[in-house]
Amino acid sequence: MSKVRFIEKLLKKLFEENEDILHLFQKFQHKRINDLHRDSMELAQHAGIVMSTLDESIKKLGNVDYFMDYLHSVGKLHTKIPGFKEKYFWRIEKPFLAAVQDTLGDRYTDNMENIYKITIRYILDTVVKGFDLGRPVAKTSTASMNPPKASPEPSPSPQDTREMEDLNTTSIATQNECMKQPSRPS
């Protein structure tokens, strides 16, 4: 089965199970599921785009920076689709796994399912993060602003925290000693 045929099957299953999102795709806005089965030229074109995205992201797994940037850009691109919500990305997981199972047949084992689940979830999670990054920031007053999100830097370990407390205690003790000593006249 060709890659494009695989994606066509995936998209048909996606739209069959989620007909409510069909209107989000400009090429498919005036079509029903049955129309997609009869005249799949638009579906084949979109399948090619989706397949290129998946191919490119999987090929670049070794270059994490490129991989993340690429999938973030895919997510950001979807912010330009009126009415598109980040939860819609997750709707492709089940049809993707069904298409993989259908393609692999007897070769589709529990281990293969687990590998493909981890892979598609990682890809989708990265795309969703890109979607979040691409959303316009709403202007709000300082009073209603939420606190900033946590830094991507890891939190200090308990040992690091104790060491910092020890340094602070030592520093305070040193300052106190300096303050106790009478100053010498110059």
Coordinates of N, CA and C in Angstrom, one line a residue:
M1 N 0.9 -1.2 0.0 CA 0.0 0.0 0.0 C 0.9 1.2 0.0
S2 N 0.6 2.2 -0.9 CA 1.4 3.4 -0.9 C 1.1 4.3 0.3
K3 N 2.1 5.2 0.6 CA 1.9 6.1 1.7 C 0.7 6.9 1.6
V4 N 0.5 7.5 0.4 CA -0.7 8.4 0.2 C -2.0 7.6 0.4
R5 N -2.0 6.3 -0.1 CA -3.2 5.5 0.1 C -3.4 5.2 1.6
F6 N -2.3 5.0 2.4 CA -2.4 4.9 3.8 C -3.1 6.1 4.5
I7 N -2.6 7.3 4.1 CA -3.2 8.5 4.7 C -4.6 8.7 4.2
E8 N -4.9 8.4 3.0 CA -6.3 8.5 2.5 C -7.2 7.7 3.4
K9 N -6.8 6.5 3.7 CA -7.6 5.6 4.5 C -7.7 6.2 5.9
L10 N -6.6 6.7 6.4 CA -6.6 7.4 7.7 C -7.6 8.6 7.8
L11 N -7.5 9.4 6.8 CA -8.4 10.6 6.7 C -9.8 10.2 6.6
K12 N -10.1 9.2 5.7 CA -11.5 8.8 5.6 C -12.1 8.3 6.9
K13 N -11.3 7.5 7.6 CA -11.7 7.0 9.0 C -11.9 8.2 9.9
L14 N -10.9 9.2 9.9 CA -11.0 10.3 10.7 C -12.3 11.1 10.5
F15 N -12.7 11.3 9.2 CA -13.9 12.1 8.9 C -15.1 11.3 9.1
E16 N -15.1 10.0 9.0 CA -16.2 9.1 9.3 C -16.6 9.2 10.7
E17 N -15.5 9.2 11.6 CA -15.7 9.2 13.0 C -15.9 10.6 13.6
N18 N -15.6 11.6 12.8 CA -15.6 13.0 13.3 C -16.1 13.9 12.2
E19 N -17.3 13.7 11.7 CA -17.8 14.5 10.6 C -18.0 15.9 11.0
D20 N -18.0 16.2 12.3 CA -18.2 17.6 12.7 C -16.9 18.5 12.4
I21 N -15.8 17.9 12.0 CA -14.6 18.7 11.7 C -14.4 18.8 10.2
L22 N -15.2 18.2 9.4 CA -15.1 18.2 8.0 C -15.2 19.7 7.5
H23 N -16.0 20.5 8.1 CA -16.2 21.9 7.6 C -14.9 22.7 7.8
L24 N -14.0 22.3 8.7 CA -12.7 23.0 8.9 C -11.8 23.0 7.7
F25 N -11.9 22.0 6.9 CA -11.1 21.8 5.7 C -11.7 22.5 4.5
Q26 N -11.1 23.6 4.1 CA -11.7 24.4 3.0 C -12.0 23.5 1.8
K27 N -11.1 22.6 1.4 CA -11.4 21.7 0.2 C -12.6 20.8 0.4
F28 N -12.9 20.5 1.7 CA -14.0 19.5 1.9 C -15.3 20.2 2.5
Q29 N -15.3 21.5 2.6 CA -16.4 22.2 3.3 C -17.8 21.8 2.8
H30 N -17.9 21.6 1.5 CA -19.2 21.3 0.9 C -19.4 19.9 0.5
K31 N -18.6 19.0 1.1 CA -18.7 17.6 0.8 C -19.2 16.8 2.0
R32 N -19.7 15.7 1.7 CA -20.1 14.8 2.8 C -19.2 13.6 2.7
I33 N -19.2 12.8 3.7 CA -18.3 11.6 3.7 C -18.4 10.8 2.4
N34 N -19.7 10.5 2.0 CA -19.9 9.7 0.7 C -19.2 10.4 -0.5
D35 N -19.2 11.7 -0.5 CA -18.5 12.4 -1.6 C -17.0 12.2 -1.6
L36 N -16.5 12.1 -0.4 CA -15.0 11.9 -0.3 C -14.7 10.5 -0.9
H37 N -15.5 9.5 -0.6 CA -15.3 8.2 -1.1 C -15.3 8.1 -2.7
R38 N -16.3 8.9 -3.2 CA -16.5 8.8 -4.7 C -15.4 9.6 -5.4
D39 N -15.2 10.8 -5.0 CA -14.2 11.7 -5.7 C -13.1 12.1 -4.7
S40 N -12.0 11.3 -4.7 CA -11.0 11.5 -3.7 C -9.8 12.3 -4.2
M41 N -10.0 13.1 -5.2 CA -8.9 14.0 -5.6 C -8.4 14.9 -4.5
E42 N -9.4 15.6 -3.9 CA -9.1 16.6 -2.8 C -8.5 15.8 -1.7
L43 N -9.1 14.6 -1.4 CA -8.6 13.8 -0.3 C -7.1 13.4 -0.6
A44 N -6.9 12.9 -1.8 CA -5.5 12.5 -2.2 C -4.5 13.6 -2.0
Q45 N -4.9 14.9 -2.4 CA -4.0 16.0 -2.2 C -3.7 16.3 -0.8
H46 N -4.8 16.3 0.1 CA -4.5 16.5 1.5 C -3.8 15.4 2.1
A47 N -4.0 14.2 1.7 CA -3.3 13.0 2.2 C -1.8 13.1 1.9
G48 N -1.5 13.7 0.7 CA -0.1 13.9 0.4 C 0.6 14.9 1.3
I49 N -0.1 15.9 1.6 CA 0.4 17.0 2.6 C 0.6 16.3 4.0
V50 N -0.3 15.6 4.4 CA -0.2 15.0 5.8 C 0.9 14.0 5.7
M51 N 1.0 13.2 4.7 CA 2.1 12.2 4.6 C 3.5 12.8 4.6
S52 N 3.6 13.9 3.9 CA 4.9 14.7 3.8 C 5.2 15.1 5.2
T53 N 4.2 15.6 5.9 CA 4.5 16.1 7.3 C 5.0 15.0 8.2
L54 N 4.3 13.8 8.2 CA 4.7 12.7 9.0 C 6.0 12.2 8.6
D55 N 6.3 12.1 7.3 CA 7.6 11.6 6.8 C 8.7 12.5 7.2
E56 N 8.5 13.8 7.0 CA 9.5 14.8 7.4 C 9.8 14.7 8.9
S57 N 8.8 14.6 9.7 CA 9.0 14.6 11.2 C 9.7 13.3 11.6
I58 N 9.3 12.2 11.1 CA 9.9 10.9 11.5 C 11.4 10.9 11.0
K59 N 11.7 11.4 9.8 CA 13.0 11.4 9.2 C 13.9 12.2 10.1
K60 N 13.4 13.3 10.7 CA 14.2 14.2 11.5 C 14.2 14.0 13.0
L61 N 13.8 12.8 13.4 CA 13.8 12.5 14.8 C 15.2 12.6 15.4
G62 N 16.2 12.3 14.6 CA 17.6 12.4 15.1 C 18.0 13.8 15.4
N63 N 17.4 14.8 14.7 CA 17.8 16.2 14.9 C 16.6 16.8 15.7
V64 N 16.7 16.7 17.0 CA 15.6 17.1 17.9 C 15.2 18.5 17.7
D65 N 16.1 19.4 17.5 CA 15.8 20.9 17.3 C 14.9 21.1 16.1
Y66 N 15.4 20.5 15.0 CA 14.6 20.6 13.7 C 13.3 19.9 13.9
F67 N 13.2 18.8 14.4 CA 12.0 18.0 14.6 C 11.0 18.8 15.4
M68 N 11.4 19.4 16.5 CA 10.5 20.2 17.4 C 10.0 21.5 16.6
D69 N 11.0 22.2 16.0 CA 10.6 23.4 15.2 C 9.7 23.1 14.1
Y70 N 9.9 22.0 13.4 CA 9.0 21.6 12.3 C 7.6 21.3 12.8
L71 N 7.5 20.5 13.8 CA 6.1 20.2 14.3 C 5.5 21.4 15.0
H72 N 6.2 22.2 15.6 CA 5.7 23.4 16.2 C 5.1 24.3 15.0
S73 N 5.8 24.4 13.9 CA 5.3 25.2 12.8 C 4.0 24.6 12.2
V74 N 3.9 23.3 12.2 CA 2.7 22.6 11.8 C 1.5 23.0 12.7
G75 N 1.8 23.0 14.0 CA 0.8 23.4 15.0 C 0.4 24.9 14.8
K76 N 1.4 25.7 14.6 CA 1.1 27.2 14.4 C 0.3 27.4 13.2
L77 N 0.6 26.7 12.1 CA -0.2 26.8 10.9 C -1.7 26.6 11.1
H78 N -2.0 25.6 12.0 CA -3.4 25.3 12.2 C -4.1 26.4 13.0
T79 N -3.4 27.3 13.6 CA -4.1 28.5 14.3 C -4.7 29.4 13.3
K80 N -4.3 29.3 12.1 CA -4.9 30.2 11.0 C -6.2 29.6 10.5
I81 N -6.6 28.4 10.9 CA -7.9 27.8 10.4 C -9.0 28.2 11.4
P82 N -9.9 29.0 10.9 CA -11.0 29.5 11.8 C -11.7 28.3 12.4
G83 N -11.9 28.4 13.7 CA -12.6 27.4 14.5 C -11.9 26.1 14.9
F84 N -10.6 26.1 14.4 CA -9.8 24.9 14.8 C -9.4 24.9 16.2
K85 N -9.6 23.8 16.9 CA -9.2 23.7 18.3 C -8.2 22.7 18.5
E86 N -7.3 22.9 19.5 CA -6.2 21.9 19.7 C -6.7 20.5 20.0
K87 N -7.8 20.3 20.6 CA -8.3 19.0 20.9 C -8.5 18.2 19.6
Y88 N -8.7 18.9 18.4 CA -8.9 18.2 17.2 C -7.7 17.4 16.7
F89 N -6.5 17.8 17.1 CA -5.3 17.0 16.7 C -5.4 15.6 17.3
W90 N -5.9 15.5 18.5 CA -5.9 14.2 19.1 C -6.9 13.2 18.5
R91 N -7.8 13.7 17.7 CA -8.8 12.8 17.0 C -8.1 12.0 16.0
I92 N -6.9 12.3 15.6 CA -6.3 11.5 14.5 C -5.6 10.2 15.1
E93 N -5.4 10.2 16.4 CA -4.6 9.1 17.0 C -5.3 7.7 16.7
K94 N -6.6 7.6 17.0 CA -7.3 6.3 16.8 C -7.3 5.9 15.3
P95 N -7.7 6.8 14.3 CA -7.6 6.4 12.9 C -6.2 6.1 12.4
F96 N -5.2 6.8 13.0 CA -3.8 6.5 12.6 C -3.5 5.0 13.0
L97 N -3.8 4.7 14.3 CA -3.5 3.3 14.8 C -4.3 2.3 14.0
A98 N -5.5 2.6 13.6 CA -6.4 1.6 12.9 C -5.8 1.5 11.5
A99 N -5.3 2.5 10.9 CA -4.7 2.4 9.5 C -3.4 1.7 9.6
V100 N -2.6 1.8 10.6 CA -1.3 1.1 10.8 C -1.7 -0.4 11.0
Q101 N -2.7 -0.7 11.8 CA -3.1 -2.1 12.0 C -3.5 -2.7 10.7
D102 N -4.3 -2.0 10.0 CA -4.9 -2.5 8.7 C -3.7 -2.8 7.7
T103 N -2.8 -1.9 7.7 CA -1.6 -2.0 6.8 C -0.7 -3.1 7.2
L104 N -0.4 -3.3 8.5 CA 0.5 -4.3 8.9 C -0.2 -5.7 9.0
G105 N -1.5 -5.8 9.2 CA -2.2 -7.1 9.3 C -1.6 -7.9 10.4
D106 N -1.2 -9.1 10.1 CA -0.7 -10.1 11.1 C 0.6 -9.6 11.8
R107 N 1.3 -8.7 11.1 CA 2.6 -8.2 11.7 C 2.3 -7.2 12.8
Y108 N 1.1 -6.8 13.0 CA 0.7 -5.8 14.0 C 0.6 -6.4 15.4
T109 N 1.6 -6.4 16.2 CA 1.6 -7.0 17.5 C 1.3 -6.0 18.6
D110 N 1.2 -6.4 19.8 CA 1.0 -5.5 20.9 C 2.2 -4.6 21.0
N111 N 3.4 -5.1 20.8 CA 4.6 -4.3 20.9 C 4.6 -3.2 19.8
M112 N 4.2 -3.6 18.6 CA 4.1 -2.6 17.5 C 3.0 -1.5 17.8
E113 N 1.9 -1.9 18.4 CA 0.9 -1.0 18.8 C 1.4 0.0 19.8
N114 N 2.2 -0.5 20.8 CA 2.7 0.4 21.8 C 3.7 1.4 21.2
I115 N 4.6 0.9 20.3 CA 5.5 1.8 19.6 C 4.8 2.9 18.8
Y116 N 3.8 2.5 18.1 CA 3.1 3.5 17.2 C 2.3 4.4 18.1
K117 N 1.8 3.9 19.2 CA 1.0 4.8 20.2 C 2.0 5.9 20.7
I118 N 3.1 5.5 21.2 CA 4.1 6.4 21.7 C 4.5 7.4 20.7
T119 N 4.8 6.9 19.5 CA 5.2 7.8 18.4 C 4.2 8.9 18.0
I120 N 2.9 8.4 17.8 CA 1.9 9.4 17.4 C 1.6 10.3 18.5
R121 N 1.6 9.9 19.7 CA 1.3 10.7 20.9 C 2.4 11.8 21.0
Y122 N 3.6 11.4 20.8 CA 4.7 12.4 20.9 C 4.6 13.4 19.8
I123 N 4.3 13.0 18.6 CA 4.2 13.9 17.5 C 3.0 14.8 17.7
L124 N 1.9 14.3 18.1 CA 0.7 15.1 18.4 C 0.9 16.1 19.5
D125 N 1.6 15.6 20.6 CA 1.8 16.5 21.7 C 2.7 17.7 21.3
T126 N 3.7 17.4 20.4 CA 4.6 18.5 19.9 C 3.8 19.4 19.0
V127 N 2.9 18.9 18.2 CA 2.1 19.8 17.3 C 1.2 20.7 18.1
V128 N 0.6 20.1 19.2 CA -0.3 20.8 20.1 C 0.5 22.0 20.7
K129 N 1.7 21.7 21.2 CA 2.5 22.8 21.8 C 2.8 23.9 20.8
G130 N 3.0 23.5 19.5 CA 3.2 24.5 18.5 C 1.9 25.3 18.3
F131 N 0.8 24.7 18.3 CA -0.5 25.3 18.2 C -0.7 26.4 19.3
D132 N -0.3 26.0 20.5 CA -0.4 26.9 21.7 C 0.5 28.0 21.5
L133 N 1.7 27.8 21.0 CA 2.7 28.9 20.8 C 2.2 29.8 19.7
G134 N 1.4 29.3 18.8 CA 1.0 30.2 17.6 C -0.3 31.0 17.9
R135 N -0.9 30.7 19.0 CA -2.1 31.5 19.3 C -1.8 32.9 19.7
P136 N -2.6 33.8 19.2 CA -2.4 35.2 19.6 C -2.6 35.4 21.1
V137 N -1.7 36.2 21.7 CA -1.8 36.4 23.1 C -2.8 37.5 23.3
A138 N -3.8 37.2 24.2 CA -4.9 38.2 24.5 C -4.3 39.2 25.5
K139 N -4.6 40.5 25.2 CA -4.1 41.5 26.1 C -5.0 41.6 27.3
T140 N -4.4 41.5 28.5 CA -5.2 41.6 29.7 C -4.6 42.6 30.6
S141 N -5.3 43.0 31.6 CA -4.8 43.9 32.6 C -3.8 43.2 33.5
T142 N -3.0 43.9 34.1 CA -2.0 43.3 35.0 C -2.7 42.6 36.2
A143 N -3.8 43.1 36.7 CA -4.5 42.5 37.8 C -5.1 41.2 37.5
S144 N -5.5 40.9 36.2 CA -6.1 39.6 35.9 C -5.1 38.7 35.2
M145 N -3.8 39.1 35.2 CA -2.8 38.2 34.5 C -2.5 37.0 35.4
N146 N -2.4 35.9 34.8 CA -2.0 34.6 35.5 C -0.5 34.7 35.7
P147 N 0.0 34.0 36.7 CA 1.4 33.9 37.0 C 2.1 33.2 35.8
P148 N 3.3 33.5 35.5 CA 4.0 32.9 34.4 C 4.1 31.4 34.6
K149 N 4.1 30.7 33.4 CA 4.2 29.2 33.5 C 5.6 28.8 34.0
A150 N 5.7 27.6 34.4 CA 7.0 27.1 34.9 C 8.1 27.2 33.8
S151 N 9.3 27.4 34.2 CA 10.4 27.4 33.3 C 10.6 26.0 32.8
P152 N 11.2 25.9 31.6 CA 11.5 24.6 31.1 C 12.7 24.0 31.9
E153 N 13.4 24.8 32.6 CA 14.5 24.4 33.4 C 14.0 23.4 34.5
P154 N 14.7 22.4 34.8 CA 14.3 21.5 35.9 C 14.3 22.2 37.2
S155 N 13.5 21.8 38.1 CA 13.5 22.3 39.5 C 14.7 21.8 40.2
P156 N 15.2 22.6 41.2 CA 16.4 22.1 41.9 C 16.0 20.8 42.7
S157 N 17.0 20.0 42.8 CA 16.8 18.8 43.6 C 16.8 19.2 45.1
P158 N 16.3 18.3 46.0 CA 16.3 18.6 47.4 C 17.7 18.9 47.9
Q159 N 18.7 18.2 47.4 CA 20.1 18.5 47.8 C 20.5 19.9 47.4
D160 N 20.2 20.3 46.2 CA 20.6 21.6 45.7 C 19.9 22.7 46.6
T161 N 18.6 22.4 47.0 CA 17.9 23.4 47.8 C 18.6 23.5 49.2
R162 N 19.0 22.4 49.8 CA 19.7 22.4 51.1 C 21.0 23.2 51.0
E163 N 21.8 22.9 49.9 CA 23.0 23.6 49.7 C 22.8 25.1 49.5
M164 N 21.8 25.5 48.8 CA 21.5 27.0 48.7 C 21.1 27.6 50.1
E165 N 20.3 26.8 50.9 CA 20.0 27.3 52.2 C 21.2 27.4 53.1
D166 N 22.1 26.5 53.0 CA 23.4 26.5 53.7 C 24.2 27.8 53.3
L167 N 24.3 28.0 52.0 CA 25.0 29.2 51.6 C 24.4 30.5 52.1
N168 N 23.0 30.6 52.0 CA 22.3 31.7 52.5 C 22.6 31.9 54.0
T169 N 22.5 30.8 54.8 CA 22.7 30.9 56.2 C 24.1 31.4 56.5
T170 N 25.1 30.8 55.8 CA 26.5 31.2 56.0 C 26.7 32.7 55.6
S171 N 26.1 33.1 54.5 CA 26.2 34.5 54.1 C 25.6 35.5 55.1
I172 N 24.4 35.1 55.7 CA 23.8 35.9 56.7 C 24.6 36.0 58.0
A173 N 25.2 34.9 58.4 CA 26.0 34.8 59.6 C 27.3 35.7 59.4
T174 N 27.9 35.7 58.2 CA 29.0 36.5 57.9 C 28.7 38.0 57.9
Q175 N 27.5 38.3 57.4 CA 27.0 39.7 57.4 C 26.8 40.2 58.8
N176 N 26.2 39.3 59.6 CA 26.0 39.7 61.0 C 27.3 39.9 61.8
E177 N 28.3 39.0 61.6 CA 29.6 39.2 62.2 C 30.2 40.5 61.8
C178 N 30.1 40.9 60.6 CA 30.7 42.1 60.1 C 30.0 43.3 60.8
M179 N 28.7 43.2 61.0 CA 28.0 44.3 61.6 C 28.3 44.4 63.1
K180 N 28.6 43.3 63.8 CA 28.9 43.3 65.2 C 30.2 44.0 65.5
Q181 N 31.2 43.8 64.6 CA 32.6 44.4 64.8 C 32.5 45.9 64.7
P182 N 33.1 46.6 65.7 CA 33.2 48.0 65.6 C 34.1 48.4 64.4
S183 N 33.6 49.5 63.8 CA 34.4 49.9 62.6 C 35.7 50.7 63.1
R184 N 36.8 50.5 62.4 CA 38.0 51.2 62.9 C 38.1 52.5 62.2
P185 N 38.6 53.5 63.1 CA 38.7 54.8 62.5 C 39.8 54.8 61.4
S186 N 39.7 55.6 60.4 CA 40.6 55.6 59.4 C 41.8 56.5 59.7

